Coordinates of N, CA and C in Angstrom, one line a residue:
M4 N 18.4 -3.2 16.7 CA 17.7 -4.4 17.0 C 16.8 -4.7 15.8
A5 N 16.9 -6.0 15.3 CA 16.0 -6.4 14.2 C 14.5 -6.4 14.7
L6 N 13.7 -6.1 13.7 CA 12.2 -6.1 14.0 C 11.7 -7.5 14.2
D7 N 10.6 -7.7 14.9 CA 9.9 -8.9 15.0 C 8.8 -8.8 13.9
K8 N 7.9 -9.8 13.9 CA 6.9 -9.9 12.8 C 5.9 -8.7 13.0
Q9 N 5.6 -8.4 14.3 CA 4.7 -7.2 14.5 C 5.3 -5.9 14.0
G10 N 6.6 -5.8 14.2 CA 7.3 -4.6 13.8 C 7.3 -4.4 12.2
I11 N 7.5 -5.6 11.5 CA 7.4 -5.5 10.1 C 6.0 -5.1 9.7
A12 N 5.0 -5.7 10.3 CA 3.6 -5.3 10.0 C 3.3 -3.8 10.2
K13 N 3.8 -3.3 11.3 CA 3.7 -1.9 11.7 C 4.3 -1.0 10.6
R14 N 5.5 -1.4 10.1 CA 6.1 -0.5 9.1 C 5.3 -0.6 7.8
I15 N 4.8 -1.8 7.4 CA 4.1 -1.9 6.2 C 2.8 -1.1 6.3
A16 N 2.2 -1.1 7.4 CA 0.9 -0.4 7.6 C 1.0 1.1 7.2
K17 N 2.3 1.7 7.3 CA 2.5 3.0 6.8 C 2.3 3.2 5.3
E18 N 2.4 2.1 4.6 CA 2.3 2.1 3.1 C 0.8 2.2 2.7
V19 N -0.1 1.9 3.6 CA -1.5 1.8 3.3 C -2.1 3.2 3.3
K20 N -2.7 3.6 2.2 CA -3.3 5.0 2.0 C -4.8 5.0 2.1
D21 N -5.3 6.2 2.4 CA -6.8 6.4 2.5 C -7.5 6.0 1.2
G22 N -8.5 5.2 1.3 CA -9.3 4.7 0.2 C -8.8 3.5 -0.5
Y23 N -7.7 2.9 0.0 CA -7.1 1.7 -0.6 C -8.0 0.5 -0.4
Y24 N -8.0 -0.4 -1.4 CA -8.5 -1.8 -1.3 C -7.2 -2.6 -1.2
V25 N -7.1 -3.4 -0.2 CA -5.8 -4.1 0.1 C -6.0 -5.6 0.3
N26 N -5.2 -6.4 -0.4 CA -5.3 -7.8 -0.1 C -4.1 -8.2 0.8
L27 N -4.4 -9.0 1.8 CA -3.3 -9.4 2.7 C -3.1 -10.9 2.5
G28 N -1.8 -11.3 2.2 CA -1.5 -12.7 2.1 C -1.4 -13.4 3.5
I29 N -1.0 -14.7 3.4 CA -0.9 -15.5 4.6 C 0.4 -15.2 5.3
G30 N 0.4 -15.2 6.7 CA 1.6 -15.0 7.5 C 1.7 -13.6 8.0
I31 N 2.9 -13.0 7.9 CA 3.1 -11.7 8.5 C 2.1 -10.7 7.9
P32 N 1.7 -10.7 6.6 CA 0.8 -9.7 6.1 C -0.5 -9.6 6.8
T33 N -1.0 -10.7 7.4 CA -2.3 -10.7 8.1 C -2.3 -9.8 9.3
L34 N -1.1 -9.5 9.8 CA -1.0 -8.6 11.0 C -1.1 -7.2 10.7
V35 N -1.0 -6.8 9.4 CA -1.0 -5.4 9.0 C -2.3 -4.7 9.4
A36 N -3.4 -5.4 9.3 CA -4.7 -4.8 9.6 C -4.8 -4.3 11.1
N37 N -4.0 -4.9 11.9 CA -4.0 -4.4 13.3 C -3.4 -3.1 13.5
Y38 N -2.6 -2.6 12.5 CA -1.8 -1.4 12.8 C -2.1 -0.2 11.8
V39 N -3.1 -0.3 11.0 CA -3.5 0.8 10.1 C -4.0 2.0 10.9
R40 N -3.7 3.2 10.5 CA -4.1 4.4 11.2 C -5.7 4.4 11.2
E41 N -6.2 4.9 12.3 CA -7.6 4.9 12.5 C -8.3 6.1 11.8
D42 N -7.5 7.1 11.3 CA -8.1 8.2 10.6 C -8.2 8.1 9.1
I43 N -8.0 6.8 8.6 CA -8.1 6.6 7.2 C -9.1 5.4 7.0
D44 N -9.7 5.4 5.8 CA -10.7 4.4 5.4 C -10.0 3.4 4.5
V45 N -9.9 2.1 4.9 CA -9.2 1.1 4.1 C -10.1 -0.1 4.1
E46 N -10.2 -0.8 3.0 CA -11.0 -2.0 2.9 C -10.0 -3.2 2.6
F47 N -10.0 -4.1 3.6 CA -9.1 -5.3 3.4 C -9.9 -6.4 2.8
Q48 N -9.3 -7.0 1.7 CA -9.9 -8.1 1.0 C -9.2 -9.4 1.2
S49 N -9.9 -10.5 1.3 CA -9.3 -11.8 1.4 C -9.9 -12.7 0.3
E50 N -9.0 -13.4 -0.4 CA -9.5 -14.1 -1.6 C -10.5 -15.2 -1.4
N51 N -10.7 -15.6 -0.1 CA -11.7 -16.6 0.1 C -13.1 -16.0 0.2
G52 N -13.2 -14.6 0.0 CA -14.5 -14.0 -0.2 C -15.0 -13.1 0.9
V53 N -14.1 -12.2 1.4 CA -14.4 -11.2 2.4 C -13.9 -9.9 2.0
L54 N -14.7 -8.9 2.1 CA -14.3 -7.5 1.9 C -14.7 -6.7 3.2
G55 N -13.7 -6.1 3.8 CA -14.0 -5.4 5.1 C -13.5 -6.1 6.3
M56 N -12.4 -6.8 6.2 CA -11.8 -7.4 7.3 C -11.3 -6.4 8.4
G57 N -11.4 -6.7 9.6 CA -10.9 -5.9 10.7 C -9.7 -6.6 11.4
P58 N -9.4 -6.1 12.6 CA -8.2 -6.8 13.3 C -8.6 -8.2 13.7
F59 N -7.6 -8.9 14.2 CA -7.9 -10.2 14.8 C -8.8 -10.1 16.0
P60 N -9.6 -11.1 16.3 CA -10.5 -11.0 17.5 C -9.7 -11.3 18.7
F61 N -10.2 -10.8 19.8 CA -9.7 -11.1 21.1 C -10.0 -12.5 21.5
E62 N -9.2 -13.1 22.4 CA -9.4 -14.5 22.8 C -10.8 -14.6 23.5
G63 N -11.5 -15.6 23.0 CA -12.9 -15.8 23.6 C -14.0 -15.1 22.7
E64 N -13.6 -14.2 21.8 CA -14.6 -13.6 20.9 C -14.5 -14.0 19.5
E65 N -13.8 -15.2 19.2 CA -13.7 -15.7 17.9 C -15.0 -16.3 17.4
D66 N -15.2 -16.1 16.1 CA -16.3 -16.8 15.4 C -15.7 -17.7 14.3
A67 N -15.8 -19.0 14.5 CA -15.1 -20.0 13.7 C -15.6 -19.9 12.2
D68 N -16.8 -19.3 12.0 CA -17.3 -19.2 10.6 C -16.7 -18.0 9.8
I69 N -16.0 -17.1 10.5 CA -15.5 -15.9 9.9 C -14.0 -16.0 9.9
I70 N -13.4 -16.4 8.7 CA -12.0 -16.6 8.6 C -11.4 -15.9 7.4
N71 N -10.0 -15.8 7.4 CA -9.3 -15.3 6.2 C -8.8 -16.5 5.3
A72 N -8.1 -16.1 4.3 CA -7.6 -17.2 3.4 C -6.6 -18.2 4.1
G73 N -6.0 -17.8 5.2 CA -5.1 -18.6 5.9 C -5.9 -19.4 7.0
K74 N -7.2 -19.4 7.0 CA -8.1 -20.1 7.9 C -7.9 -19.6 9.3
Q75 N -7.5 -18.4 9.5 CA -7.4 -17.7 10.8 C -8.8 -17.0 11.1
T76 N -9.2 -17.0 12.3 CA -10.5 -16.3 12.6 C -10.2 -14.8 12.6
I77 N -11.1 -14.0 12.0 CA -11.0 -12.6 11.9 C -12.2 -11.9 12.4
T78 N -12.2 -10.6 12.4 CA -13.3 -9.7 12.6 C -13.7 -9.0 11.3
T79 N -14.9 -8.5 11.3 CA -15.3 -7.7 10.1 C -15.8 -6.4 10.6
L80 N -15.6 -5.4 9.8 CA -16.0 -4.0 10.1 C -17.4 -3.7 9.6
P81 N -18.1 -2.7 10.1 CA -19.4 -2.3 9.6 C -19.4 -2.1 8.1
G82 N -20.3 -2.7 7.4 CA -20.4 -2.7 5.9 C -19.7 -3.8 5.2
A83 N -19.1 -4.7 6.0 CA -18.3 -5.8 5.3 C -19.3 -6.7 4.5
S84 N -18.7 -7.4 3.5 CA -19.5 -8.2 2.7 C -18.8 -9.6 2.5
F85 N -19.6 -10.6 2.1 CA -19.1 -11.9 1.9 C -19.6 -12.4 0.5
F86 N -18.7 -13.1 -0.2 CA -19.1 -13.4 -1.6 C -18.3 -14.6 -2.0
D87 N -18.6 -15.2 -3.2 CA -18.0 -16.4 -3.7 C -16.6 -16.1 -4.3
S88 N -15.9 -17.2 -4.6 CA -14.5 -17.0 -5.1 C -14.5 -16.4 -6.5
A89 N -15.6 -16.6 -7.3 CA -15.6 -16.0 -8.7 C -15.6 -14.5 -8.6
L90 N -16.4 -13.9 -7.7 CA -16.4 -12.5 -7.5 C -15.1 -12.0 -6.9
S91 N -14.6 -12.7 -5.9 CA -13.3 -12.3 -5.3 C -12.2 -12.2 -6.3
F92 N -12.1 -13.2 -7.2 CA -11.0 -13.2 -8.1 C -11.3 -12.3 -9.3
S93 N -12.5 -11.9 -9.5 CA -12.8 -10.8 -10.4 C -12.2 -9.5 -10.0
M94 N -12.3 -9.3 -8.6 CA -11.7 -8.1 -8.1 C -10.2 -8.1 -8.3
I95 N -9.6 -9.2 -8.0 CA -8.1 -9.3 -8.1 C -7.7 -9.2 -9.6
R96 N -8.3 -10.0 -10.5 CA -7.8 -10.1 -11.9 C -8.2 -8.8 -12.6
G97 N -9.3 -8.1 -12.1 CA -9.7 -6.9 -12.7 C -9.0 -5.7 -12.2
Q98 N -8.0 -5.9 -11.4 CA -7.1 -4.9 -10.8 C -7.9 -3.8 -10.0
H99 N -8.8 -4.3 -9.2 CA -9.5 -3.4 -8.3 C -8.9 -3.3 -6.9
V100 N -7.8 -4.0 -6.7 CA -7.1 -3.9 -5.5 C -5.8 -3.1 -5.6
Q101 N -5.7 -2.0 -4.8 CA -4.6 -1.1 -5.0 C -3.3 -1.5 -4.4
L102 N -3.3 -2.4 -3.4 CA -2.1 -2.9 -2.7 C -2.2 -4.3 -2.4
T103 N -1.2 -5.1 -2.7 CA -1.1 -6.5 -2.3 C 0.1 -6.7 -1.4
I104 N -0.1 -7.3 -0.3 CA 1.0 -7.6 0.7 C 1.1 -9.1 0.9
L105 N 2.3 -9.6 0.5 CA 2.5 -11.0 0.5 C 3.7 -11.4 1.3
G106 N 3.7 -12.6 1.8 CA 4.9 -13.2 2.4 C 5.7 -13.8 1.3
A107 N 7.0 -14.2 1.6 CA 7.8 -14.8 0.5 C 8.9 -15.6 1.2
M108 N 9.3 -16.7 0.5 CA 10.5 -17.5 0.9 C 11.8 -16.9 0.3
E109 N 11.6 -16.4 -1.0 CA 12.7 -15.8 -1.7 C 12.2 -14.6 -2.6
V110 N 13.0 -13.6 -2.7 CA 12.8 -12.5 -3.7 C 14.1 -12.3 -4.4
S111 N 14.1 -12.1 -5.7 CA 15.3 -11.9 -6.5 C 15.5 -10.3 -6.7
E112 N 16.7 -9.9 -7.1 CA 17.0 -8.5 -7.2 C 16.2 -7.9 -8.4
N113 N 15.6 -8.6 -9.3 CA 14.8 -8.0 -10.3 C 13.3 -8.1 -10.0
G114 N 12.9 -8.6 -8.8 CA 11.5 -8.6 -8.3 C 10.8 -9.9 -8.5
D115 N 11.5 -11.0 -8.9 CA 10.8 -12.3 -8.9 C 10.5 -12.7 -7.5
I116 N 9.4 -13.5 -7.3 CA 9.0 -13.9 -6.0 C 8.7 -15.4 -6.0
A117 N 9.2 -16.1 -5.0 CA 8.9 -17.5 -4.7 C 8.3 -17.6 -3.3
N118 N 7.1 -18.0 -3.3 CA 6.4 -18.1 -2.0 C 5.4 -19.2 -1.9
W119 N 5.5 -20.2 -2.7 CA 4.4 -21.2 -2.6 C 4.9 -22.7 -2.5
K120 N 6.1 -23.0 -2.8 CA 6.5 -24.4 -2.8 C 8.0 -24.6 -2.5
I121 N 8.3 -25.5 -1.6 CA 9.6 -26.0 -1.5 C 9.7 -27.4 -2.0
P122 N 10.5 -27.7 -3.1 CA 10.5 -29.0 -3.7 C 10.7 -30.2 -2.7
G123 N 9.9 -31.2 -2.9 CA 9.9 -32.3 -2.0 C 9.0 -32.3 -0.8
K124 N 8.4 -31.1 -0.6 CA 7.4 -31.0 0.5 C 6.0 -30.9 -0.1
M125 N 5.0 -31.5 0.6 CA 3.7 -31.6 0.1 C 3.0 -30.2 0.2
V126 N 2.4 -29.8 -0.9 CA 1.6 -28.5 -0.9 C 0.3 -28.8 -1.6
K127 N -0.7 -28.0 -1.2 CA -2.0 -28.1 -1.9 C -2.1 -27.4 -3.2
G128 N -1.2 -26.5 -3.4 CA -1.2 -25.8 -4.7 C -0.8 -24.3 -4.5
M129 N -0.6 -23.6 -5.5 CA -0.2 -22.2 -5.5 C -1.3 -21.3 -4.9
G130 N -2.5 -21.7 -5.1 CA -3.6 -20.9 -4.5 C -3.7 -19.5 -5.2
G131 N -4.3 -18.5 -4.4 CA -4.5 -17.2 -5.0 C -3.3 -16.4 -5.3
A132 N -2.1 -16.8 -4.8 CA -0.9 -16.0 -5.0 C -0.6 -15.8 -6.5
M133 N -0.9 -16.8 -7.3 CA -0.6 -16.7 -8.7 C -1.4 -15.6 -9.4
D134 N -2.7 -15.4 -9.0 CA -3.5 -14.4 -9.5 C -3.1 -13.0 -9.0
L135 N -2.7 -13.0 -7.7 CA -2.3 -11.7 -7.1 C -1.1 -11.2 -7.7
V136 N 0.0 -12.0 -7.9 CA 1.2 -11.5 -8.5 C 1.1 -11.1 -10.0
A137 N 0.1 -11.8 -10.7 CA 0.0 -11.6 -12.1 C -0.9 -10.3 -12.4
S138 N -1.7 -9.9 -11.4 CA -2.7 -8.9 -11.6 C -2.3 -7.5 -10.9
A139 N -1.6 -7.6 -9.8 CA -1.4 -6.4 -9.0 C -0.2 -5.6 -9.5
D140 N -0.4 -4.3 -9.4 CA 0.6 -3.3 -9.8 C 1.5 -2.9 -8.7
N141 N 1.0 -3.1 -7.4 CA 1.7 -2.6 -6.2 C 1.8 -3.8 -5.3
I142 N 2.9 -4.5 -5.3 CA 3.2 -5.6 -4.4 C 4.3 -5.3 -3.4
I143 N 4.0 -5.4 -2.1 CA 4.9 -5.3 -1.0 C 5.1 -6.6 -0.4
V144 N 6.3 -7.1 -0.2 CA 6.6 -8.3 0.4 C 7.0 -8.1 1.9
A145 N 6.5 -8.9 2.8 CA 6.8 -8.9 4.2 C 7.6 -10.2 4.5
M146 N 8.8 -10.1 4.9 CA 9.6 -11.4 5.1 C 10.8 -11.1 6.1
M147 N 11.3 -12.2 6.5 CA 12.6 -12.2 7.3 C 13.7 -12.1 6.2
H148 N 14.7 -11.4 6.6 CA 15.8 -11.1 5.6 C 16.6 -12.4 5.3
T149 N 16.7 -13.2 6.3 CA 17.5 -14.5 6.1 C 16.6 -15.7 6.6
N150 N 17.0 -16.9 6.2 CA 16.3 -18.1 6.7 C 16.8 -18.5 8.0
R151 N 16.3 -19.6 8.5 CA 16.7 -20.0 9.9 C 18.2 -20.4 9.9
A152 N 18.8 -20.8 8.8 CA 20.2 -21.1 8.7 C 21.1 -19.9 8.6
G153 N 20.4 -18.7 8.4 CA 21.2 -17.5 8.3 C 21.5 -17.1 6.9
A154 N 21.0 -17.9 5.9 CA 21.3 -17.6 4.5 C 20.3 -16.5 4.0
S155 N 20.8 -15.7 3.1 CA 19.9 -14.6 2.6 C 18.7 -15.1 1.8
K156 N 17.6 -14.4 1.9 CA 16.4 -14.7 1.2 C 16.2 -13.6 0.1
L157 N 17.1 -12.6 0.0 CA 17.1 -11.6 -1.0 C 18.3 -11.9 -1.9
L158 N 17.9 -12.5 -3.1 CA 18.9 -13.2 -3.9 C 19.1 -12.5 -5.3
K159 N 20.2 -12.9 -5.9 CA 20.5 -12.5 -7.3 C 19.4 -13.2 -8.2
Q160 N 19.1 -14.5 -7.8 CA 18.2 -15.3 -8.6 C 17.5 -16.3 -7.6
C161 N 16.2 -16.4 -7.7 CA 15.5 -17.3 -6.8 C 15.9 -18.7 -7.2
S162 N 16.0 -19.6 -6.1 CA 16.3 -21.0 -6.3 C 15.0 -21.9 -6.2
L163 N 14.0 -21.4 -5.6 CA 12.7 -22.1 -5.5 C 11.8 -21.8 -6.7
P164 N 10.8 -22.7 -6.9 CA 9.8 -22.4 -8.0 C 9.2 -21.1 -7.8
L165 N 9.1 -20.3 -8.9 CA 8.6 -18.9 -8.9 C 7.1 -18.9 -8.8
T166 N 6.6 -17.9 -8.1 CA 5.2 -17.6 -8.1 C 4.9 -16.5 -9.2
G167 N 5.8 -15.5 -9.3 CA 5.7 -14.4 -10.2 C 7.0 -13.9 -10.7
V168 N 7.0 -13.2 -11.8 CA 8.3 -12.7 -12.4 C 8.3 -11.2 -12.4
A169 N 9.3 -10.6 -11.9 CA 9.5 -9.1 -11.9 C 8.3 -8.4 -11.5
C170 N 7.7 -8.7 -10.4 CA 6.4 -8.1 -9.9 C 6.5 -7.4 -8.6
V171 N 7.5 -7.7 -7.8 CA 7.6 -7.1 -6.4 C 8.2 -5.7 -6.6
K172 N 7.5 -4.7 -5.8 CA 7.9 -3.3 -5.9 C 8.8 -2.9 -4.6
K173 N 8.4 -3.5 -3.5 CA 9.0 -3.1 -2.2 C 9.1 -4.3 -1.3
I174 N 10.1 -4.3 -0.4 CA 10.2 -5.4 0.5 C 10.5 -4.8 1.9
V175 N 9.8 -5.3 2.9 CA 10.0 -4.9 4.3 C 10.4 -6.1 5.1
T176 N 11.7 -6.1 5.6 CA 12.2 -7.2 6.3 C 12.4 -6.8 7.8
N177 N 12.9 -7.8 8.6 CA 13.3 -7.5 10.0 C 14.5 -6.6 10.1
L178 N 15.2 -6.4 8.9 CA 16.4 -5.5 8.9 C 16.2 -4.2 8.2
A179 N 15.3 -4.2 7.1 CA 15.4 -3.0 6.2 C 14.1 -2.9 5.4
V180 N 14.0 -1.7 4.8 CA 13.0 -1.5 3.7 C 13.8 -1.3 2.5
L181 N 13.4 -2.0 1.4 CA 14.1 -2.0 0.2 C 13.2 -1.9 -1.0
E182 N 13.6 -1.1 -2.0 CA 12.8 -0.9 -3.2 C 13.5 -1.7 -4.3
V183 N 12.7 -2.5 -5.1 CA 13.2 -3.2 -6.2 C 13.4 -2.3 -7.4
T184 N 14.6 -2.2 -8.0 CA 14.9 -1.4 -9.1 C 15.5 -2.2 -10.2
S185 N 15.7 -1.6 -11.4 CA 16.3 -2.4 -12.5 C 17.8 -2.7 -12.2
K186 N 18.4 -2.1 -11.2 CA 19.8 -2.4 -10.8 C 19.9 -3.2 -9.6
G187 N 18.8 -3.5 -8.9 CA 18.9 -4.3 -7.7 C 18.1 -3.8 -6.6
F188 N 18.4 -4.2 -5.4 CA 17.7 -3.7 -4.2 C 18.2 -2.4 -3.7
N189 N 17.4 -1.4 -3.8 CA 17.7 0.0 -3.3 C 17.4 0.1 -1.8
L190 N 18.4 0.3 -1.0 CA 18.1 0.3 0.5 C 17.6 1.7 0.8
L191 N 16.3 1.7 1.4 CA 15.6 2.9 1.7 C 15.7 3.3 3.2
E192 N 15.6 2.2 4.1 CA 15.5 2.4 5.5 C 16.2 1.2 6.2
R193 N 16.7 1.4 7.4 CA 17.2 0.3 8.2 C 16.4 0.2 9.5
A194 N 16.3 -1.0 10.0 CA 15.6 -1.2 11.3 C 16.4 -0.5 12.4
P195 N 15.7 0.0 13.4 CA 16.4 0.6 14.6 C 17.5 -0.2 15.1
G196 N 18.7 0.4 15.2 CA 19.8 -0.3 15.8 C 20.5 -1.2 14.9
V197 N 20.0 -1.4 13.6 CA 20.7 -2.2 12.6 C 21.6 -1.3 11.7
N198 N 22.8 -1.7 11.5 CA 23.7 -0.9 10.6 C 23.7 -1.4 9.2
V199 N 24.2 -0.6 8.3 CA 24.2 -0.9 6.9 C 25.1 -2.2 6.6
E200 N 26.1 -2.3 7.4 CA 27.0 -3.5 7.1 C 26.3 -4.8 7.4
E201 N 25.4 -4.8 8.4 CA 24.6 -6.0 8.7 C 23.7 -6.3 7.6
I202 N 23.1 -5.3 7.0 CA 22.2 -5.5 5.9 C 22.9 -6.0 4.7
K203 N 24.1 -5.4 4.4 CA 24.9 -5.9 3.3 C 25.3 -7.4 3.4
A204 N 25.6 -7.8 4.6 CA 26.0 -9.1 4.9 C 24.9 -10.1 4.7
A205 N 23.7 -9.6 4.9 CA 22.5 -10.5 4.9 C 21.8 -10.5 3.5
T206 N 22.4 -9.7 2.5 CA 21.7 -9.6 1.2 C 22.7 -10.2 0.2
E207 N 22.2 -11.2 -0.5 CA 23.0 -11.8 -1.6 C 22.9 -11.0 -2.9
G208 N 21.7 -10.5 -3.2 CA 21.5 -9.8 -4.4 C 22.2 -8.4 -4.3
N209 N 22.3 -7.7 -5.5 CA 22.9 -6.4 -5.5 C 22.2 -5.4 -4.7
L210 N 22.9 -4.8 -3.7 CA 22.4 -3.9 -2.8 C 22.9 -2.5 -3.2
I211 N 21.9 -1.6 -3.4 CA 22.3 -0.2 -3.8 C 22.2 0.7 -2.5
I212 N 23.3 1.4 -2.2 CA 23.3 2.2 -1.0 C 23.7 3.6 -1.4
T213 N 22.8 4.6 -1.2 CA 23.0 5.9 -1.6 C 22.9 6.9 -0.4
G214 N 24.0 7.5 -0.1 CA 24.0 8.4 1.1 C 23.7 7.7 2.4
E215 N 23.3 8.6 3.4 CA 23.1 8.0 4.7 C 21.7 7.4 4.7
I216 N 21.6 6.2 5.3 CA 20.3 5.5 5.3 C 19.6 5.7 6.6
P217 N 18.4 6.3 6.6 CA 17.7 6.6 7.9 C 17.1 5.3 8.5
E218 N 16.9 5.5 9.8 CA 16.2 4.4 10.5 C 14.7 4.5 10.3
M219 N 14.1 3.3 10.3 CA 12.6 3.3 10.2 C 12.0 4.0 11.3
N220 N 10.9 4.7 11.0 CA 10.1 5.3 12.0 C 8.8 4.5 12.2
I221 N 8.7 3.7 13.3 CA 7.6 2.8 13.5 C 6.7 3.3 14.6

């Protein structure tokens, strides 16, 4: 059975290590903070000027003045701090963030990412994504494997305007965990109940399959 958005976030949360500073992009990545292990210390950063984000608030406990970059209400942990965009992007451009988790509309087999614009649709701009992909050494993408029409989003070459070139290291989708290599998408894990043939059919880019592929442990 393919994962839902929460399942993708749970699997990505396993990539978060003790002591990490982590930036969470808009969409599925914002859910990751809900599933990080309680026995490790992690600082979540949002480019609108927050360090120390916690899980989403329960209904009725929201504070409209405390939001993430996607304008969603959030909680903050003890010791959290707030600051201006200049300091926030100094953290990002200065490579003080150990892990960046982004959503994407397309990823190519060499690690290009397109996640900011669909031609013909009104957008406000690329936002912080351009700084994140240019500065981060460890980028994990959270995305659905195919679009609503069933077409692959893991491509030989992106068709949408690029956000960054050859920057994605790992992808977690509703079907699989894949590592970006010089030869294409290396299949590491498959979602529970999903077989390798389903993943092959949903992947346009070159898919590397070595040995028996284990199921994700979520």
